mmCIF file of C-alpha atoms and ligand atoms in Angstrom:
data_model
loop_
_atom_site.group_PDB
_atom_site.id
_atom_site.type_symbol
_atom_site.label_atom_id
_atom_site.label_comp_id
_atom_site.label_asym_id
_atom_site.label_seq_id
_atom_site.Cartn_x
_atom_site.Cartn_y
_atom_site.Cartn_z
ATOM 1 C CA UNK A 8 -5.375 13.741 22.896
ATOM 2 C CA UNK A 9 -4.891 10.762 20.557
ATOM 3 C CA UNK A 10 -4.689 9.738 16.671
ATOM 4 C CA UNK A 11 -6.513 8.210 14.296
ATOM 5 C CA UNK A 12 -6.629 5.514 11.151
ATOM 6 C CA UNK A 13 -9.773 7.210 9.334
ATOM 7 C CA UNK A 14 -9.020 4.902 5.966
ATOM 8 C CA UNK A 15 -6.855 2.314 4.228
ATOM 9 C CA UNK A 16 -6.480 2.668 0.362
ATOM 10 C CA UNK A 17 -5.535 -0.080 -1.529
ATOM 11 C CA UNK A 18 -4.135 -0.099 -4.981
ATOM 12 C CA UNK A 19 -1.694 -1.032 -7.956
ATOM 13 C CA UNK A 20 1.601 0.648 -8.561
ATOM 14 C CA UNK A 21 3.517 -0.056 -12.432
ATOM 15 C CA UNK A 22 5.098 1.774 -13.465
ATOM 16 C CA UNK A 23 3.906 2.957 -16.500
ATOM 17 C CA UNK A 24 0.365 4.452 -15.132
ATOM 18 C CA UNK A 25 3.461 7.028 -13.962
ATOM 19 C CA UNK A 26 5.100 7.133 -17.213
ATOM 20 C CA UNK A 27 1.046 7.983 -19.089
ATOM 21 C CA UNK A 28 0.486 10.468 -15.318
ATOM 22 C CA UNK A 29 4.388 11.252 -16.702
ATOM 23 C CA UNK A 30 3.833 12.433 -20.231
ATOM 24 C CA UNK A 31 -0.225 13.855 -20.646
ATOM 25 C CA UNK A 32 -1.344 10.310 -21.795
ATOM 26 C CA UNK A 33 -4.469 9.847 -20.168
ATOM 27 C CA UNK A 34 -6.918 10.199 -22.165
ATOM 28 C CA UNK A 35 -5.159 7.646 -24.897
ATOM 29 C CA UNK A 36 -7.590 5.172 -24.836
ATOM 30 C CA UNK A 37 -6.004 2.670 -23.710
ATOM 31 C CA UNK A 38 -5.441 4.489 -20.531
ATOM 32 C CA UNK A 39 -8.690 6.764 -20.151
ATOM 33 C CA UNK A 40 -10.984 3.747 -18.434
ATOM 34 C CA UNK A 41 -8.148 3.150 -15.532
ATOM 35 C CA UNK A 42 -7.454 6.562 -14.999
ATOM 36 C CA UNK A 43 -11.705 6.963 -15.365
ATOM 37 C CA UNK A 44 -11.728 4.607 -12.385
ATOM 38 C CA UNK A 45 -9.573 6.773 -9.973
ATOM 39 C CA UNK A 46 -11.232 10.240 -10.911
ATOM 40 C CA UNK A 47 -13.816 8.890 -7.587
ATOM 41 C CA UNK A 48 -11.446 8.885 -5.796
ATOM 42 C CA UNK A 49 -9.206 12.109 -6.531
ATOM 43 C CA UNK A 50 -12.611 13.539 -5.114
ATOM 44 C CA UNK A 51 -13.106 11.890 -2.144
ATOM 45 C CA UNK A 52 -9.220 12.279 -1.194
ATOM 46 C CA UNK A 53 -9.269 15.968 -2.319
ATOM 47 C CA UNK A 54 -11.975 16.609 0.314
ATOM 48 C CA UNK A 55 -10.358 13.440 2.844
ATOM 49 C CA UNK A 56 -6.787 14.731 2.872
ATOM 50 C CA UNK A 57 -4.913 12.884 5.868
ATOM 51 C CA UNK A 58 -2.653 14.468 8.053
ATOM 52 C CA UNK A 59 -0.279 11.652 7.370
ATOM 53 C CA UNK A 60 -0.190 8.843 5.097
ATOM 54 C CA UNK A 61 1.219 5.859 6.586
ATOM 55 C CA UNK A 62 1.980 4.336 2.661
ATOM 56 C CA UNK A 63 2.924 0.858 2.792
ATOM 57 C CA UNK A 64 5.255 -0.331 -0.471
ATOM 58 C CA UNK A 65 7.958 -2.685 -1.737
ATOM 59 C CA UNK A 66 11.382 -1.260 -2.825
ATOM 60 C CA UNK A 67 12.459 -2.771 -6.394
ATOM 61 C CA UNK A 68 15.659 -3.472 -5.179
ATOM 62 C CA UNK A 69 15.910 0.298 -5.984
ATOM 63 C CA UNK A 70 17.440 1.786 -3.128
ATOM 64 C CA UNK A 71 17.888 -1.981 -1.240
ATOM 65 C CA UNK A 72 19.510 -3.788 -3.809
ATOM 66 C CA UNK A 73 19.731 -7.545 -3.706
ATOM 67 C CA UNK A 74 22.921 -6.721 -1.392
ATOM 68 C CA UNK A 75 20.734 -6.206 2.179
ATOM 69 C CA UNK A 76 16.875 -7.049 2.330
ATOM 70 C CA UNK A 77 15.082 -6.035 5.263
ATOM 71 C CA UNK A 78 11.800 -7.868 5.520
ATOM 72 C CA UNK A 79 9.759 -5.038 7.492
ATOM 73 C CA UNK A 80 11.507 -1.787 6.474
ATOM 74 C CA UNK A 81 10.694 2.157 7.801
ATOM 75 C CA UNK A 82 11.135 5.128 6.754
ATOM 76 C CA UNK A 83 12.223 7.437 9.248
ATOM 77 C CA UNK A 84 13.337 10.844 7.923
ATOM 78 C CA UNK A 85 12.038 14.072 6.836
ATOM 79 C CA UNK A 86 12.599 13.817 3.975
ATOM 80 C CA UNK A 87 12.449 11.080 0.433
ATOM 81 C CA UNK A 88 14.034 11.498 -2.840
ATOM 82 C CA UNK A 89 12.253 10.071 -6.088
ATOM 83 C CA UNK A 90 14.395 7.677 -7.156
ATOM 84 C CA UNK A 91 16.046 7.022 -10.569
ATOM 85 C CA UNK A 92 14.982 3.671 -11.480
ATOM 86 C CA UNK A 93 17.073 3.999 -14.740
ATOM 87 C CA UNK A 94 15.209 6.840 -17.149
ATOM 88 C CA UNK A 95 16.639 9.653 -14.690
ATOM 89 C CA UNK A 96 13.853 10.718 -11.401
ATOM 90 C CA UNK A 97 9.902 10.740 -12.221
ATOM 91 C CA UNK A 98 8.902 14.608 -12.477
ATOM 92 C CA UNK A 99 7.155 14.706 -9.226
ATOM 93 C CA UNK A 100 7.680 15.976 -6.404
ATOM 94 C CA UNK A 101 9.833 14.426 -3.422
ATOM 95 C CA UNK A 102 7.603 12.952 0.071
ATOM 96 C CA UNK A 103 7.901 15.037 3.279
ATOM 97 C CA UNK A 104 7.876 12.696 5.974
ATOM 98 C CA UNK A 105 7.386 12.703 9.560
ATOM 99 C CA UNK A 106 10.065 12.029 11.658
ATOM 100 C CA UNK A 107 8.313 12.910 15.156
ATOM 101 C CA UNK A 108 5.696 9.995 13.833
ATOM 102 C CA UNK A 109 7.898 7.630 12.412
ATOM 103 C CA UNK A 110 10.101 7.558 15.017
ATOM 104 C CA UNK A 111 6.752 6.860 17.275
ATOM 105 C CA UNK A 112 5.401 4.253 15.399
ATOM 106 C CA UNK A 113 9.338 2.470 14.643
ATOM 107 C CA UNK A 114 10.033 2.820 19.345
ATOM 108 C CA UNK A 115 5.906 1.446 19.904
ATOM 109 C CA UNK A 116 6.711 -1.409 16.861
ATOM 110 C CA UNK A 117 9.863 -2.584 17.826
ATOM 111 C CA UNK A 118 9.145 -2.343 21.213
ATOM 112 C CA UNK A 119 6.308 -4.608 20.239
ATOM 113 C CA UNK A 120 8.348 -6.854 18.767
ATOM 114 C CA UNK A 121 8.246 -6.339 15.053
ATOM 115 C CA UNK A 122 12.021 -6.144 14.436
ATOM 116 C CA UNK A 123 11.872 -2.810 11.986
ATOM 117 C CA UNK A 124 14.174 -2.101 10.124
ATOM 118 C CA UNK A 125 15.293 1.897 10.399
ATOM 119 C CA UNK A 126 16.238 4.072 7.026
ATOM 120 C CA UNK A 127 17.017 7.540 7.915
ATOM 121 C CA UNK A 128 17.847 7.791 3.919
ATOM 122 C CA UNK A 129 15.756 6.414 1.474
ATOM 123 C CA UNK A 130 14.985 6.704 -2.425
ATOM 124 C CA UNK A 131 11.168 6.152 -3.071
ATOM 125 C CA UNK A 132 10.649 4.174 -6.226
ATOM 126 C CA UNK A 133 7.217 3.926 -8.629
ATOM 127 C CA UNK A 134 6.022 1.680 -5.788
ATOM 128 C CA UNK A 135 5.389 4.490 -3.748
ATOM 129 C CA UNK A 136 5.246 7.948 -5.914
ATOM 130 C CA UNK A 137 2.895 6.061 -8.082
ATOM 131 C CA UNK A 138 0.147 5.373 -6.229
ATOM 132 C CA UNK A 139 0.517 9.220 -5.182
ATOM 133 C CA UNK A 140 0.208 9.908 -8.138
ATOM 134 C CA UNK A 141 -2.794 8.142 -8.835
ATOM 135 C CA UNK A 142 -4.893 10.097 -5.344
ATOM 136 C CA UNK A 143 -3.305 13.476 -5.865
ATOM 137 C CA UNK A 144 -2.719 14.580 -9.480
ATOM 138 C CA UNK A 145 -0.123 16.364 -10.548
ATOM 139 C CA UNK A 146 0.610 18.606 -7.140
ATOM 140 C CA UNK A 147 3.641 20.982 -6.816
ATOM 141 C CA UNK A 148 3.233 19.274 -3.783
ATOM 142 C CA UNK A 149 1.706 16.755 -1.898
ATOM 143 C CA UNK A 150 -0.535 17.412 0.002
ATOM 144 C CA UNK A 151 0.153 15.693 2.775
ATOM 145 C CA UNK A 152 3.697 13.749 4.601
ATOM 146 C CA UNK A 153 4.288 10.187 4.110
ATOM 147 C CA UNK A 154 5.825 7.287 6.004
ATOM 148 C CA UNK A 155 7.067 5.057 3.930
ATOM 149 C CA UNK A 156 7.397 1.282 5.548
ATOM 150 C CA UNK A 157 8.717 -1.306 2.337
ATOM 151 C CA UNK A 158 8.316 -4.553 2.967
ATOM 152 C CA UNK A 159 10.648 -7.135 0.742
ATOM 153 C CA UNK A 160 8.658 -8.914 -1.077
ATOM 154 C CA UNK A 161 11.108 -8.962 -4.212
ATOM 155 C CA UNK A 162 13.388 -12.024 -2.728
ATOM 156 C CA UNK A 163 12.334 -15.085 -0.670
ATOM 157 C CA UNK A 164 11.156 -15.142 1.288
ATOM 158 C CA UNK A 165 8.146 -12.938 1.813
ATOM 159 C CA UNK A 166 6.576 -11.903 4.790
ATOM 160 C CA UNK A 167 3.439 -14.094 5.673
ATOM 161 C CA UNK A 168 0.055 -13.171 5.711
ATOM 162 C CA UNK A 169 -0.394 -13.513 8.978
ATOM 163 C CA UNK A 170 2.795 -11.489 10.711
ATOM 164 C CA UNK A 171 1.174 -8.600 7.396
ATOM 165 C CA UNK A 172 -2.219 -8.250 9.475
ATOM 166 C CA UNK A 173 -0.613 -8.183 12.992
ATOM 167 C CA UNK A 174 2.152 -5.605 11.781
ATOM 168 C CA UNK A 175 -0.779 -3.722 10.568
ATOM 169 C CA UNK A 176 -2.716 -4.500 14.007
ATOM 170 C CA UNK A 177 0.413 -3.320 15.470
ATOM 171 C CA UNK A 178 0.426 -0.462 12.922
ATOM 172 C CA UNK A 179 -3.362 0.403 14.250
ATOM 173 C CA UNK A 180 -1.988 0.425 18.401
ATOM 174 C CA UNK A 181 0.856 2.637 17.305
ATOM 175 C CA UNK A 182 -0.648 5.065 15.770
ATOM 176 C CA UNK A 183 -3.555 5.069 17.993
ATOM 177 C CA UNK A 184 -1.063 5.982 21.354
ATOM 178 C CA UNK A 185 0.620 9.181 20.059
ATOM 179 C CA UNK A 186 0.871 11.674 21.607
ATOM 180 C CA UNK A 187 -1.205 14.968 18.874
ATOM 181 C CA UNK A 188 -4.179 14.621 17.537
ATOM 182 C CA UNK A 189 -3.500 13.062 13.501
ATOM 183 C CA UNK A 190 -5.988 12.047 10.910
ATOM 184 C CA UNK A 191 -3.056 8.901 9.676
ATOM 185 C CA UNK A 192 -4.433 6.923 6.491
ATOM 186 C CA UNK A 193 -2.742 3.695 6.256
ATOM 187 C CA UNK A 194 -2.074 3.157 2.192
ATOM 188 C CA UNK A 195 -1.637 -1.058 0.357
ATOM 189 C CA UNK A 196 0.036 -0.640 -2.536
ATOM 190 C CA UNK A 197 1.160 -3.445 -5.369
ATOM 191 C CA UNK A 198 -0.491 -6.103 -7.119
ATOM 192 C CA UNK A 199 -2.886 -7.220 -8.492
ATOM 193 C CA UNK A 200 -2.799 -10.721 -10.530
ATOM 194 C CA UNK A 201 0.673 -9.871 -12.575
ATOM 195 C CA UNK A 202 3.553 -11.598 -13.610
ATOM 196 C CA UNK A 203 6.776 -9.903 -15.521
ATOM 197 C CA UNK A 204 9.266 -13.363 -16.120
ATOM 198 C CA UNK A 205 9.095 -16.764 -17.272
ATOM 199 C CA UNK A 206 6.560 -18.911 -19.021
ATOM 200 C CA UNK A 207 3.921 -17.027 -17.853
ATOM 201 C CA UNK A 208 4.309 -13.194 -18.183
ATOM 202 C CA UNK A 209 1.511 -12.428 -18.486
ATOM 203 C CA UNK A 210 -0.786 -14.192 -16.687
ATOM 204 C CA UNK A 211 -3.878 -12.438 -15.257
ATOM 205 C CA UNK A 212 -6.451 -13.990 -12.921
ATOM 206 C CA UNK A 213 -9.779 -11.622 -12.421
ATOM 207 C CA UNK A 214 -10.964 -14.630 -10.378
ATOM 208 C CA UNK A 215 -8.947 -14.752 -7.931
ATOM 209 C CA UNK A 216 -8.705 -10.998 -8.062
ATOM 210 C CA UNK A 217 -12.299 -10.076 -7.108
ATOM 211 C CA UNK A 218 -11.868 -12.933 -4.163
ATOM 212 C CA UNK A 219 -9.504 -11.401 -3.189
ATOM 213 C CA UNK A 220 -10.906 -8.167 -3.157
ATOM 214 C CA UNK A 221 -14.030 -9.663 -1.436
ATOM 215 C CA UNK A 222 -12.112 -11.394 1.638
ATOM 216 C CA UNK A 223 -10.089 -8.311 2.573
ATOM 217 C CA UNK A 224 -13.171 -6.159 2.815
ATOM 218 C CA UNK A 225 -15.182 -8.247 4.389
ATOM 219 C CA UNK A 226 -13.136 -11.671 6.245
ATOM 220 C CA UNK A 227 -9.232 -10.712 6.213
ATOM 221 C CA UNK A 228 -8.403 -13.119 8.454
ATOM 222 C CA UNK A 229 -9.003 -15.613 5.500
ATOM 223 C CA UNK A 230 -6.367 -14.016 4.325
ATOM 224 C CA UNK A 231 -3.888 -14.961 6.722
ATOM 225 C CA UNK A 232 -3.138 -18.522 6.420
ATOM 226 C CA UNK A 233 -3.258 -17.404 2.448
ATOM 227 C CA UNK A 234 0.525 -19.249 1.992
ATOM 228 C CA UNK A 235 3.104 -16.969 -0.099
ATOM 229 C CA UNK A 236 2.382 -19.884 -2.997
ATOM 230 C CA UNK A 237 -0.949 -19.997 -3.895
ATOM 231 C CA UNK A 238 -0.453 -16.288 -4.377
ATOM 232 C CA UNK A 239 2.646 -16.959 -6.436
ATOM 233 C CA UNK A 240 0.711 -20.052 -8.366
ATOM 234 C CA UNK A 241 -3.123 -18.414 -9.120
ATOM 235 C CA UNK A 242 -1.662 -14.738 -8.818
ATOM 236 C CA UNK A 243 2.117 -14.812 -10.348
ATOM 237 C CA UNK A 244 5.352 -14.198 -9.286
ATOM 238 C CA UNK A 245 4.594 -10.746 -8.753
ATOM 239 C CA UNK A 246 1.015 -10.973 -7.390
ATOM 240 C CA UNK A 247 2.888 -11.383 -4.155
ATOM 241 C CA UNK A 248 2.830 -8.153 -3.921
ATOM 242 C CA UNK A 249 -0.707 -8.257 -2.408
ATOM 243 C CA UNK A 250 0.652 -9.970 1.005
ATOM 244 C CA UNK A 251 0.915 -5.395 1.313
ATOM 245 C CA UNK A 252 -2.126 -4.946 1.230
ATOM 246 C CA UNK A 253 -2.862 -7.015 4.280
ATOM 247 C CA UNK A 254 -0.517 -4.784 6.277
ATOM 248 C CA UNK A 255 -3.536 -1.761 5.941
ATOM 249 C CA UNK A 256 -5.856 -3.904 6.212
ATOM 250 C CA UNK A 257 -5.084 -4.953 9.672
ATOM 251 C CA UNK A 258 -4.900 -1.551 11.102
ATOM 252 C CA UNK A 259 -8.520 -0.622 10.893
ATOM 253 C CA UNK A 260 -10.536 -0.650 13.842
ATOM 254 C CA UNK A 261 -12.260 -4.329 13.067
ATOM 255 C CA UNK A 262 -9.587 -5.980 13.235
ATOM 256 C CA UNK A 263 -8.452 -4.587 16.765
ATOM 257 C CA UNK A 264 -7.469 -7.660 19.092
ATOM 258 C CA UNK A 265 -9.838 -6.094 21.334
ATOM 259 C CA UNK A 266 -12.672 -6.341 18.456
ATOM 260 C CA UNK A 267 -11.834 -10.474 17.532
ATOM 261 C CA UNK A 268 -14.094 -10.724 20.680
ATOM 262 C CA UNK A 269 -16.525 -7.863 20.578
ATOM 263 C CA UNK A 270 -19.799 -8.421 19.308
ATOM 264 C CA UNK A 271 -20.102 -5.212 17.219
ATOM 265 C CA UNK A 272 -17.172 -6.339 15.545
ATOM 266 C CA UNK A 273 -19.214 -7.483 12.521
ATOM 267 C CA UNK A 274 -20.976 -3.425 13.332
ATOM 268 C CA UNK A 275 -17.700 -2.716 12.846
ATOM 269 C CA UNK A 276 -16.993 -3.133 9.950
ATOM 270 C CA UNK A 277 -15.420 -0.132 7.318
ATOM 271 C CA UNK A 278 -17.041 1.649 4.934
ATOM 272 C CA UNK A 279 -17.056 0.585 0.892
ATOM 273 C CA UNK A 280 -16.270 4.028 -0.379
ATOM 274 C CA UNK A 281 -14.800 3.280 -3.604
ATOM 275 C CA UNK A 282 -14.122 -0.240 -5.452
ATOM 276 C CA UNK A 283 -12.067 -0.414 -8.983
ATOM 277 C CA UNK A 284 -11.221 -3.264 -10.965
ATOM 278 C CA UNK A 285 -9.053 -3.060 -14.728
ATOM 279 C CA UNK A 286 -7.535 -4.614 -16.891
ATOM 280 C CA UNK A 287 -4.951 -4.368 -18.904
ATOM 281 C CA UNK A 288 -2.635 -1.672 -17.237
ATOM 282 C CA UNK A 289 0.632 -3.094 -19.165
ATOM 283 C CA UNK A 290 1.162 -6.346 -17.572
ATOM 284 C CA UNK A 291 -0.697 -5.821 -14.184
ATOM 285 C CA UNK A 292 -4.573 -6.817 -13.236
ATOM 286 C CA UNK A 293 -5.114 -3.360 -11.229
ATOM 287 C CA UNK A 294 -7.426 -3.153 -8.485
ATOM 288 C CA UNK A 295 -8.425 0.141 -5.563
ATOM 289 C CA UNK A 296 -9.945 0.072 -2.933
ATOM 290 C CA UNK A 297 -11.316 2.335 -0.014
ATOM 291 C CA UNK A 298 -12.090 1.959 3.252
ATOM 292 C CA UNK A 299 -13.572 3.691 4.834
ATOM 293 C CA UNK A 300 -13.677 3.873 9.455
ATOM 294 C CA UNK A 301 -17.659 4.324 10.588
ATOM 295 C CA UNK A 302 -17.617 7.101 11.781
HETATM 296 C C1 LIG B 15 5.070 -3.707 -13.398
HETATM 297 C C2 LIG B 15 4.107 -4.066 -12.514
HETATM 298 C C3 LIG B 15 4.775 -4.408 -11.242
HETATM 299 O O1 LIG B 15 4.175 -4.164 -9.994
HETATM 300 C C4 LIG B 15 5.803 -3.872 -11.187
HETATM 301 O O2 LIG B 15 6.768 -3.214 -10.152
HETATM 302 C C5 LIG B 15 7.100 -3.198 -12.130
HETATM 303 C C6 LIG B 15 6.143 -3.621 -13.576
HETATM 304 C C7 LIG B 15 4.269 -3.893 -15.178
HETATM 305 O O3 LIG B 15 3.043 -4.584 -14.985
HETATM 306 O O4 LIG B 15 4.618 -3.414 -16.279
HETATM 307 FE FE1 LIG B 16 5.674 -3.812 -8.532
#
């Protein structure tokens, strides 16, 4: 008996999207085209709800503050309250964890040379809750447990693309060695191009975003060597959030080390279940992708 990763899901996490959902504004002309792009994913998700989501996101100096900045942190709690980011917590369900799989992931990742910070108490901000709202709508309870993996992309220096892909691979190994029969999805969140501050505030780069999505699907290794300065120059200071997508992508079967020498690797590339791109949403270009493992 072992667990498996069935799909990876990628989405931006703009706070204003949460506000639009929470305040019933989704049919407004500004928002309707954005939410229409997530309808196919919501239907797909209803039929493919996993047993657990490993959700890679960044805390926006909400819980960790700038006094303590783990590069990679894993939530190990049974329960994650919704953070108050200044306007009160979003009116969404608290997040239920999976402490047993979290403990296994922490053990496996740390023994596999990734020095994860273990977080036993964690209030989750828009980085985690907005993706849940986009894919699940407004349920009374989230349909499955979530294990947060928080990545520092707020305070220089962020982790490299290579390190993120390697962490994804290690998550893949950890899930495969979990002694229960769980269907696990790994989500990568944040991005796409955006800059919230300084003279270039409002920067959007659709050409960069399209090329990133193409490479993420078909040639993620090419992204491993992209330096953080390229993200910041091309995709804006907050565009660096995109490195988190490489963690989710690294967890898929075609990225496993043994797959690299397997001539069938191209055939094992994941299926693109849904791809969507929309500008604008607040200050951000919204990108969204679902990649399913080939059966
Ligand atoms: C916005 C985007 C983000 O990624 C974020 O963390 C905060 C705000 C925005 O576009 O408004
Ligand atoms: Fe963000």
